[in-house]
Amino acid sequence: MTELLAESGGVHATMDQIAAAAGVSKQTIYRWWPSKGAVLLDAMAEWARTRAPEPDTGRVLDDLATFLGSTFAAVSGPPAAPLLRAILAEAQHDSQTADLLTEFARDRRATLHRILERGQARGELPDADLELLVEQAYGLLWYRLAVSRDPLTTDVAVRLAAALCR
């Protein structure tokens, strides 16, 4: 499924093509998902869970570098980058997709927030505004993914992790 959606960046894949790739009827697709954006988000959520799991090494800097590195690697190329861009585009005119994108982002933000909370509990981030740190991390990711198209490299993840820990 993700391969089909990534081939055209997700935007040009039709529900008929998605149904054919899944080996079901279009009506079956619509029974499970209200829109193409919802299908895109479901594919992206599964991709994210498998590619960027939540580390717990006992050190916030290492956890951040690992999580951000795996997240950046996962979204840097196909199928994730075109899928995320397509989801963002769909969300601009489909309120259901916008709501699902908010839910997807909330889930990924919660994972990062837990990493930061563990670091704060260990005294590694004593006075940090954790919500702002999460926004900084994901702000950089979405800016590079959707606007500047600058690479999301391991080096950027390590530098961002260090900056968030300061």
PDB file of N, CA and C in Angstrom, residues 75-163:
ATOM      1  N   VAL A  75      11.413   9.613   7.616  1.00  0.00           N
ATOM      2  CA  VAL A  75      10.637  10.566   6.810  1.00  0.00           C
ATOM      3  C   VAL A  75      11.432  11.191   5.678  1.00  0.00           C
ATOM      4  N   SER A  76      12.691  10.856   5.562  1.00  0.00           N
ATOM      5  CA  SER A  76      13.546  11.516   4.577  1.00  0.00           C
ATOM      6  C   SER A  76      13.314  11.098   3.137  1.00  0.00           C
ATOM      7  N   GLY A  77      12.831   9.932   2.926  1.00  0.00           N
ATOM      8  CA  GLY A  77      12.678   9.476   1.552  1.00  0.00           C
ATOM      9  C   GLY A  77      11.393   8.709   1.374  1.00  0.00           C
ATOM     10  N   PRO A  78      11.286   8.067   0.222  1.00  0.00           N
ATOM     11  CA  PRO A  78      10.072   7.306  -0.044  1.00  0.00           C
ATOM     12  C   PRO A  78       9.982   6.092   0.890  1.00  0.00           C
ATOM     13  N   PRO A  79       8.821   5.673   1.272  1.00  0.00           N
ATOM     14  CA  PRO A  79       7.541   6.251   0.915  1.00  0.00           C
ATOM     15  C   PRO A  79       7.090   7.385   1.837  1.00  0.00           C
ATOM     16  N   ALA A  80       7.810   7.621   2.939  1.00  0.00           N
ATOM     17  CA  ALA A  80       7.313   8.549   3.962  1.00  0.00           C
ATOM     18  C   ALA A  80       7.251  10.001   3.497  1.00  0.00           C
ATOM     19  N   ALA A  81       8.309  10.529   2.933  1.00  0.00           N
ATOM     20  CA  ALA A  81       8.324  11.950   2.567  1.00  0.00           C
ATOM     21  C   ALA A  81       7.182  12.295   1.619  1.00  0.00           C
ATOM     22  N   PRO A  82       7.005  11.568   0.514  1.00  0.00           N
ATOM     23  CA  PRO A  82       5.883  11.904  -0.358  1.00  0.00           C
ATOM     24  C   PRO A  82       4.527  11.674   0.308  1.00  0.00           C
ATOM     25  N   LEU A  83       4.434  10.659   1.170  1.00  0.00           N
ATOM     26  CA  LEU A  83       3.172  10.429   1.864  1.00  0.00           C
ATOM     27  C   LEU A  83       2.836  11.584   2.801  1.00  0.00           C
ATOM     28  N   LEU A  84       3.812  12.029   3.570  1.00  0.00           N
ATOM     29  CA  LEU A  84       3.560  13.137   4.490  1.00  0.00           C
ATOM     30  C   LEU A  84       3.197  14.412   3.742  1.00  0.00           C
ATOM     31  N   ARG A  85       3.878  14.671   2.653  1.00  0.00           N
ATOM     32  CA  ARG A  85       3.539  15.854   1.859  1.00  0.00           C
ATOM     33  C   ARG A  85       2.121  15.733   1.287  1.00  0.00           C
ATOM     34  N   ALA A  86       1.754  14.525   0.851  1.00  0.00           N
ATOM     35  CA  ALA A  86       0.411  14.308   0.311  1.00  0.00           C
ATOM     36  C   ALA A  86      -0.648  14.459   1.400  1.00  0.00           C
ATOM     37  N   ILE A  87      -0.361  13.941   2.582  1.00  0.00           N
ATOM     38  CA  ILE A  87      -1.292  14.070   3.701  1.00  0.00           C
ATOM     39  C   ILE A  87      -1.481  15.538   4.051  1.00  0.00           C
ATOM     40  N   LEU A  88      -0.375  16.272   4.102  1.00  0.00           N
ATOM     41  CA  LEU A  88      -0.454  17.702   4.402  1.00  0.00           C
ATOM     42  C   LEU A  88      -1.294  18.423   3.346  1.00  0.00           C
ATOM     43  N   ALA A  89      -1.115  18.062   2.087  1.00  0.00           N
ATOM     44  CA  ALA A  89      -1.892  18.670   1.006  1.00  0.00           C
ATOM     45  C   ALA A  89      -3.372  18.313   1.142  1.00  0.00           C
ATOM     46  N   GLU A  90      -3.677  17.044   1.397  1.00  0.00           N
ATOM     47  CA  GLU A  90      -5.071  16.615   1.570  1.00  0.00           C
ATOM     48  C   GLU A  90      -5.733  17.339   2.734  1.00  0.00           C
ATOM     49  N   ALA A  91      -4.970  17.538   3.810  1.00  0.00           N
ATOM     50  CA  ALA A  91      -5.514  18.163   5.018  1.00  0.00           C
ATOM     51  C   ALA A  91      -5.934  19.609   4.777  1.00  0.00           C
ATOM     52  N   GLN A  92      -5.412  20.231   3.732  1.00  0.00           N
ATOM     53  CA  GLN A  92      -5.759  21.619   3.454  1.00  0.00           C
ATOM     54  C   GLN A  92      -7.195  21.773   2.976  1.00  0.00           C
ATOM     55  N   HIS A  93      -7.773  20.713   2.395  1.00  0.00           N
ATOM     56  CA  HIS A  93      -9.141  20.827   1.889  1.00  0.00           C
ATOM     57  C   HIS A  93     -10.066  19.722   2.391  1.00  0.00           C
ATOM     58  N   ASP A  94      -9.571  18.866   3.265  1.00  0.00           N
ATOM     59  CA  ASP A  94     -10.384  17.776   3.803  1.00  0.00           C
ATOM     60  C   ASP A  94     -10.289  17.806   5.325  1.00  0.00           C
ATOM     61  N   SER A  95     -11.359  18.227   5.973  1.00  0.00           N
ATOM     62  CA  SER A  95     -11.319  18.396   7.435  1.00  0.00           C
ATOM     63  C   SER A  95     -11.111  17.079   8.162  1.00  0.00           C
ATOM     64  N   GLN A  96     -11.605  15.970   7.611  1.00  0.00           N
ATOM     65  CA  GLN A  96     -11.363  14.675   8.248  1.00  0.00           C
ATOM     66  C   GLN A  96      -9.879  14.337   8.231  1.00  0.00           C
ATOM     67  N   THR A  97      -9.230  14.595   7.119  1.00  0.00           N
ATOM     68  CA  THR A  97      -7.790  14.355   7.037  1.00  0.00           C
ATOM     69  C   THR A  97      -7.042  15.280   7.986  1.00  0.00           C
ATOM     70  N   ALA A  98      -7.486  16.529   8.072  1.00  0.00           N
ATOM     71  CA  ALA A  98      -6.853  17.477   9.004  1.00  0.00           C
ATOM     72  C   ALA A  98      -6.972  16.970  10.436  1.00  0.00           C
ATOM     73  N   ASP A  99      -8.139  16.471  10.801  1.00  0.00           N
ATOM     74  CA  ASP A  99      -8.329  15.928  12.152  1.00  0.00           C
ATOM     75  C   ASP A  99      -7.442  14.707  12.382  1.00  0.00           C
ATOM     76  N   LEU A 100      -7.363  13.844  11.382  1.00  0.00           N
ATOM     77  CA  LEU A 100      -6.522  12.648  11.512  1.00  0.00           C
ATOM     78  C   LEU A 100      -5.037  13.011  11.569  1.00  0.00           C
ATOM     79  N   LEU A 101      -4.646  14.038  10.812  1.00  0.00           N
ATOM     80  CA  LEU A 101      -3.257  14.496  10.873  1.00  0.00           C
ATOM     81  C   LEU A 101      -2.937  15.024  12.267  1.00  0.00           C
ATOM     82  N   THR A 102      -3.873  15.748  12.853  1.00  0.00           N
ATOM     83  CA  THR A 102      -3.693  16.238  14.220  1.00  0.00           C
ATOM     84  C   THR A 102      -3.525  15.072  15.182  1.00  0.00           C
ATOM     85  N   GLU A 103      -4.337  14.033  15.006  1.00  0.00           N
ATOM     86  CA  GLU A 103      -4.248  12.844  15.860  1.00  0.00           C
ATOM     87  C   GLU A 103      -2.904  12.129  15.670  1.00  0.00           C
ATOM     88  N   PHE A 104      -2.485  11.975  14.414  1.00  0.00           N
ATOM     89  CA  PHE A 104      -1.201  11.343  14.118  1.00  0.00           C
ATOM     90  C   PHE A 104      -0.059  12.126  14.756  1.00  0.00           C
ATOM     91  N   ALA A 105      -0.084  13.454  14.596  1.00  0.00           N
ATOM     92  CA  ALA A 105       0.961  14.299  15.175  1.00  0.00           C
ATOM     93  C   ALA A 105       0.929  14.221  16.693  1.00  0.00           C
ATOM     94  N   ARG A 106      -0.249  14.175  17.269  1.00  0.00           N
ATOM     95  CA  ARG A 106      -0.384  14.081  18.726  1.00  0.00           C
ATOM     96  C   ARG A 106       0.288  12.799  19.235  1.00  0.00           C
ATOM     97  N   ASP A 107       0.102  11.710  18.518  1.00  0.00           N
ATOM     98  CA  ASP A 107       0.707  10.433  18.908  1.00  0.00           C
ATOM     99  C   ASP A 107       2.228  10.504  18.861  1.00  0.00           C
ATOM    100  N   ARG A 108       2.771  11.049  17.780  1.00  0.00           N
ATOM    101  CA  ARG A 108       4.233  11.128  17.644  1.00  0.00           C
ATOM    102  C   ARG A 108       4.808  12.128  18.649  1.00  0.00           C
ATOM    103  N   ARG A 109       4.092  13.224  18.894  1.00  0.00           N
ATOM    104  CA  ARG A 109       4.526  14.218  19.892  1.00  0.00           C
ATOM    105  C   ARG A 109       4.525  13.604  21.286  1.00  0.00           C
ATOM    106  N   ALA A 110       3.533  12.774  21.584  1.00  0.00           N
ATOM    107  CA  ALA A 110       3.455  12.129  22.901  1.00  0.00           C
ATOM    108  C   ALA A 110       4.662  11.223  23.124  1.00  0.00           C
ATOM    109  N   THR A 111       5.100  10.551  22.086  1.00  0.00           N
ATOM    110  CA  THR A 111       6.284   9.700  22.206  1.00  0.00           C
ATOM    111  C   THR A 111       7.496  10.546  22.572  1.00  0.00           C
ATOM    112  N   LEU A 112       7.699  11.637  21.876  1.00  0.00           N
ATOM    113  CA  LEU A 112       8.830  12.520  22.180  1.00  0.00           C
ATOM    114  C   LEU A 112       8.676  13.133  23.573  1.00  0.00           C
ATOM    115  N   HIS A 113       7.473  13.490  23.932  1.00  0.00           N
ATOM    116  CA  HIS A 113       7.226  14.083  25.254  1.00  0.00           C
ATOM    117  C   HIS A 113       7.599  13.100  26.365  1.00  0.00           C
ATOM    118  N   ARG A 114       7.268  11.814  26.195  1.00  0.00           N
ATOM    119  CA  ARG A 114       7.627  10.798  27.201  1.00  0.00           C
ATOM    120  C   ARG A 114       9.142  10.688  27.360  1.00  0.00           C
ATOM    121  N   ILE A 115       9.849  10.761  26.246  1.00  0.00           N
ATOM    122  CA  ILE A 115      11.312  10.714  26.310  1.00  0.00           C
ATOM    123  C   ILE A 115      11.826  11.885  27.145  1.00  0.00           C
ATOM    124  N   LEU A 116      11.301  13.067  26.871  1.00  0.00           N
ATOM    125  CA  LEU A 116      11.727  14.262  27.603  1.00  0.00           C
ATOM    126  C   LEU A 116      11.311  14.192  29.081  1.00  0.00           C
ATOM    127  N   GLU A 117      10.117  13.683  29.353  1.00  0.00           N
ATOM    128  CA  GLU A 117       9.664  13.542  30.748  1.00  0.00           C
ATOM    129  C   GLU A 117      10.592  12.629  31.547  1.00  0.00           C
ATOM    130  N   ARG A 118      11.021  11.538  30.934  1.00  0.00           N
ATOM    131  CA  ARG A 118      11.954  10.633  31.625  1.00  0.00           C
ATOM    132  C   ARG A 118      13.261  11.353  31.932  1.00  0.00           C
ATOM    133  N   GLY A 119      13.735  12.141  30.965  1.00  0.00           N
ATOM    134  CA  GLY A 119      14.957  12.912  31.194  1.00  0.00           C
ATOM    135  C   GLY A 119      14.773  13.931  32.299  1.00  0.00           C
ATOM    136  N   GLN A 120      13.625  14.578  32.328  1.00  0.00           N
ATOM    137  CA  GLN A 120      13.359  15.562  33.367  1.00  0.00           C
ATOM    138  C   GLN A 120      13.271  14.883  34.740  1.00  0.00           C
ATOM    139  N   ALA A 121      12.651  13.717  34.795  1.00  0.00           N
ATOM    140  CA  ALA A 121      12.531  12.983  36.059  1.00  0.00           C
ATOM    141  C   ALA A 121      13.906  12.561  36.589  1.00  0.00           C
ATOM    142  N   ARG A 122      14.848  12.326  35.682  1.00  0.00           N
ATOM    143  CA  ARG A 122      16.213  11.959  36.092  1.00  0.00           C
ATOM    144  C   ARG A 122      17.063  13.186  36.398  1.00  0.00           C
ATOM    145  N   GLY A 123      16.501  14.383  36.238  1.00  0.00           N
ATOM    146  CA  GLY A 123      17.233  15.610  36.526  1.00  0.00           C
ATOM    147  C   GLY A 123      18.071  16.119  35.371  1.00  0.00           C
ATOM    148  N   GLU A 124      17.892  15.555  34.190  1.00  0.00           N
ATOM    149  CA  GLU A 124      18.681  15.974  33.030  1.00  0.00           C
ATOM    150  C   GLU A 124      18.122  17.232  32.363  1.00  0.00           C
ATOM    151  N   LEU A 125      16.847  17.514  32.570  1.00  0.00           N
ATOM    152  CA  LEU A 125      16.188  18.686  31.986  1.00  0.00           C
ATOM    153  C   LEU A 125      15.373  19.370  33.081  1.00  0.00           C
ATOM    154  N   PRO A 126      16.033  19.859  34.128  1.00  0.00           N
ATOM    155  CA  PRO A 126      15.300  20.292  35.325  1.00  0.00           C
ATOM    156  C   PRO A 126      14.272  21.399  35.107  1.00  0.00           C
ATOM    157  N   ASP A 127      14.572  22.411  34.349  1.00  0.00           N
ATOM    158  CA  ASP A 127      13.662  23.545  34.193  1.00  0.00           C
ATOM    159  C   ASP A 127      13.135  23.691  32.775  1.00  0.00           C
ATOM    160  N   ALA A 128      13.199  22.644  32.002  1.00  0.00           N
ATOM    161  CA  ALA A 128      12.831  22.730  30.596  1.00  0.00           C
ATOM    162  C   ALA A 128      11.324  22.811  30.396  1.00  0.00           C
ATOM    163  N   ASP A 129      10.919  23.573  29.394  1.00  0.00           N
ATOM    164  CA  ASP A 129       9.538  23.626  28.941  1.00  0.00           C
ATOM    165  C   ASP A 129       9.397  22.507  27.903  1.00  0.00           C
ATOM    166  N   LEU A 130       8.922  21.355  28.349  1.00  0.00           N
ATOM    167  CA  LEU A 130       8.912  20.169  27.495  1.00  0.00           C
ATOM    168  C   LEU A 130       8.044  20.343  26.256  1.00  0.00           C
ATOM    169  N   GLU A 131       6.922  21.013  26.394  1.00  0.00           N
ATOM    170  CA  GLU A 131       6.044  21.223  25.240  1.00  0.00           C
ATOM    171  C   GLU A 131       6.746  22.065  24.175  1.00  0.00           C
ATOM    172  N   LEU A 132       7.475  23.080  24.596  1.00  0.00           N
ATOM    173  CA  LEU A 132       8.214  23.910  23.648  1.00  0.00           C
ATOM    174  C   LEU A 132       9.327  23.108  22.966  1.00  0.00           C
ATOM    175  N   LEU A 133       9.981  22.230  23.717  1.00  0.00           N
ATOM    176  CA  LEU A 133      11.026  21.387  23.126  1.00  0.00           C
ATOM    177  C   LEU A 133      10.432  20.464  22.057  1.00  0.00           C
ATOM    178  N   VAL A 134       9.272  19.904  22.344  1.00  0.00           N
ATOM    179  CA  VAL A 134       8.603  19.042  21.363  1.00  0.00           C
ATOM    180  C   VAL A 134       8.260  19.849  20.112  1.00  0.00           C
ATOM    181  N   GLU A 135       7.738  21.048  20.305  1.00  0.00           N
ATOM    182  CA  GLU A 135       7.391  21.895  19.161  1.00  0.00           C
ATOM    183  C   GLU A 135       8.626  22.270  18.345  1.00  0.00           C
ATOM    184  N   GLN A 136       9.739  22.523  19.017  1.00  0.00           N
ATOM    185  CA  GLN A 136      10.968  22.848  18.290  1.00  0.00           C
ATOM    186  C   GLN A 136      11.411  21.663  17.435  1.00  0.00           C
ATOM    187  N   ALA A 137      11.361  20.478  18.001  1.00  0.00           N
ATOM    188  CA  ALA A 137      11.793  19.291  17.262  1.00  0.00           C
ATOM    189  C   ALA A 137      10.913  19.054  16.038  1.00  0.00           C
ATOM    190  N   TYR A 138       9.607  19.037  16.253  1.00  0.00           N
ATOM    191  CA  TYR A 138       8.712  18.774  15.129  1.00  0.00           C
ATOM    192  C   TYR A 138       8.593  19.965  14.189  1.00  0.00           C
ATOM    193  N   GLY A 139       8.797  21.154  14.702  1.00  0.00           N
ATOM    194  CA  GLY A 139       8.818  22.324  13.832  1.00  0.00           C
ATOM    195  C   GLY A 139       9.937  22.213  12.812  1.00  0.00           C
ATOM    196  N   LEU A 140      11.121  21.812  13.264  1.00  0.00           N
ATOM    197  CA  LEU A 140      12.242  21.630  12.345  1.00  0.00           C
ATOM    198  C   LEU A 140      11.928  20.537  11.331  1.00  0.00           C
ATOM    199  N   LEU A 141      11.370  19.435  11.800  1.00  0.00           N
ATOM    200  CA  LEU A 141      11.055  18.329  10.900  1.00  0.00           C
ATOM    201  C   LEU A 141      10.079  18.782   9.803  1.00  0.00           C
ATOM    202  N   TRP A 142       8.954  19.389  10.192  1.00  0.00           N
ATOM    203  CA  TRP A 142       7.955  19.784   9.204  1.00  0.00           C
ATOM    204  C   TRP A 142       8.458  20.899   8.297  1.00  0.00           C
ATOM    205  N   TYR A 143       9.246  21.826   8.847  1.00  0.00           N
ATOM    206  CA  TYR A 143       9.788  22.896   8.013  1.00  0.00           C
ATOM    207  C   TYR A 143      10.693  22.312   6.927  1.00  0.00           C
ATOM    208  N   ARG A 144      11.582  21.437   7.326  1.00  0.00           N
ATOM    209  CA  ARG A 144      12.489  20.848   6.327  1.00  0.00           C
ATOM    210  C   ARG A 144      11.746  19.946   5.351  1.00  0.00           C
ATOM    211  N   LEU A 145      10.765  19.222   5.842  1.00  0.00           N
ATOM    212  CA  LEU A 145      10.019  18.306   4.983  1.00  0.00           C
ATOM    213  C   LEU A 145       9.144  19.050   3.977  1.00  0.00           C
ATOM    214  N   ALA A 146       8.441  20.087   4.448  1.00  0.00           N
ATOM    215  CA  ALA A 146       7.428  20.718   3.609  1.00  0.00           C
ATOM    216  C   ALA A 146       7.840  22.032   2.961  1.00  0.00           C
ATOM    217  N   VAL A 147       8.811  22.735   3.540  1.00  0.00           N
ATOM    218  CA  VAL A 147       9.134  24.063   3.028  1.00  0.00           C
ATOM    219  C   VAL A 147      10.520  24.109   2.395  1.00  0.00           C
ATOM    220  N   SER A 148      11.558  23.938   3.212  1.00  0.00           N
ATOM    221  CA  SER A 148      12.913  24.128   2.677  1.00  0.00           C
ATOM    222  C   SER A 148      13.426  22.924   1.905  1.00  0.00           C
ATOM    223  N   ARG A 149      12.902  21.749   2.235  1.00  0.00           N
ATOM    224  CA  ARG A 149      13.354  20.481   1.637  1.00  0.00           C
ATOM    225  C   ARG A 149      14.837  20.212   1.909  1.00  0.00           C
ATOM    226  N   ASP A 150      15.392  20.900   2.929  1.00  0.00           N
ATOM    227  CA  ASP A 150      16.752  20.588   3.363  1.00  0.00           C
ATOM    228  C   ASP A 150      16.754  19.184   3.961  1.00  0.00           C
ATOM    229  N   PRO A 151      17.864  18.481   3.871  1.00  0.00           N
ATOM    230  CA  PRO A 151      17.888  17.092   4.338  1.00  0.00           C
ATOM    231  C   PRO A 151      17.704  16.977   5.853  1.00  0.00           C
ATOM    232  N   LEU A 152      17.065  15.896   6.248  1.00  0.00           N
ATOM    233  CA  LEU A 152      16.902  15.533   7.653  1.00  0.00           C
ATOM    234  C   LEU A 152      17.880  14.394   7.933  1.00  0.00           C
ATOM    235  N   THR A 153      19.100  14.775   8.247  1.00  0.00           N
ATOM    236  CA  THR A 153      20.178  13.801   8.395  1.00  0.00           C
ATOM    237  C   THR A 153      20.379  13.395   9.850  1.00  0.00           C
ATOM    238  N   THR A 154      21.174  12.367  10.038  1.00  0.00           N
ATOM    239  CA  THR A 154      21.557  11.948  11.382  1.00  0.00           C
ATOM    240  C   THR A 154      22.299  13.067  12.089  1.00  0.00           C
ATOM    241  N   ASP A 155      23.153  13.771  11.371  1.00  0.00           N
ATOM    242  CA  ASP A 155      23.886  14.894  11.963  1.00  0.00           C
ATOM    243  C   ASP A 155      22.934  15.967  12.474  1.00  0.00           C
ATOM    244  N   VAL A 156      21.904  16.278  11.702  1.00  0.00           N
ATOM    245  CA  VAL A 156      20.907  17.267  12.136  1.00  0.00           C
ATOM    246  C   VAL A 156      20.197  16.754  13.378  1.00  0.00           C
ATOM    247  N   ALA A 157      19.867  15.465  13.422  1.00  0.00           N
ATOM    248  CA  ALA A 157      19.194  14.882  14.589  1.00  0.00           C
ATOM    249  C   ALA A 157      20.067  14.982  15.832  1.00  0.00           C
ATOM    250  N   VAL A 158      21.344  14.683  15.706  1.00  0.00           N
ATOM    251  CA  VAL A 158      22.273  14.747  16.847  1.00  0.00           C
ATOM    252  C   VAL A 158      22.425  16.191  17.312  1.00  0.00           C
ATOM    253  N   ARG A 159      22.566  17.117  16.376  1.00  0.00           N
ATOM    254  CA  ARG A 159      22.695  18.539  16.738  1.00  0.00           C
ATOM    255  C   ARG A 159      21.426  19.067  17.397  1.00  0.00           C
ATOM    256  N   LEU A 160      20.276  18.656  16.875  1.00  0.00           N
ATOM    257  CA  LEU A 160      19.014  19.067  17.467  1.00  0.00           C
ATOM    258  C   LEU A 160      18.863  18.483  18.872  1.00  0.00           C
ATOM    259  N   ALA A 161      19.198  17.225  19.049  1.00  0.00           N
ATOM    260  CA  ALA A 161      19.128  16.604  20.372  1.00  0.00           C
ATOM    261  C   ALA A 161      19.984  17.371  21.371  1.00  0.00           C
ATOM    262  N   ALA A 162      21.206  17.720  20.969  1.00  0.00           N
ATOM    263  CA  ALA A 162      22.097  18.477  21.849  1.00  0.00           C
ATOM    264  C   ALA A 162      21.514  19.847  22.177  1.00  0.00           C
ATOM    265  N   ALA A 163      20.935  20.514  21.181  1.00  0.00           N
ATOM    266  CA  ALA A 163      20.353  21.840  21.408  1.00  0.00           C
ATOM    267  C   ALA A 163      19.156  21.743  22.350  1.00  0.00           C
TER     268      ALA A 163
END
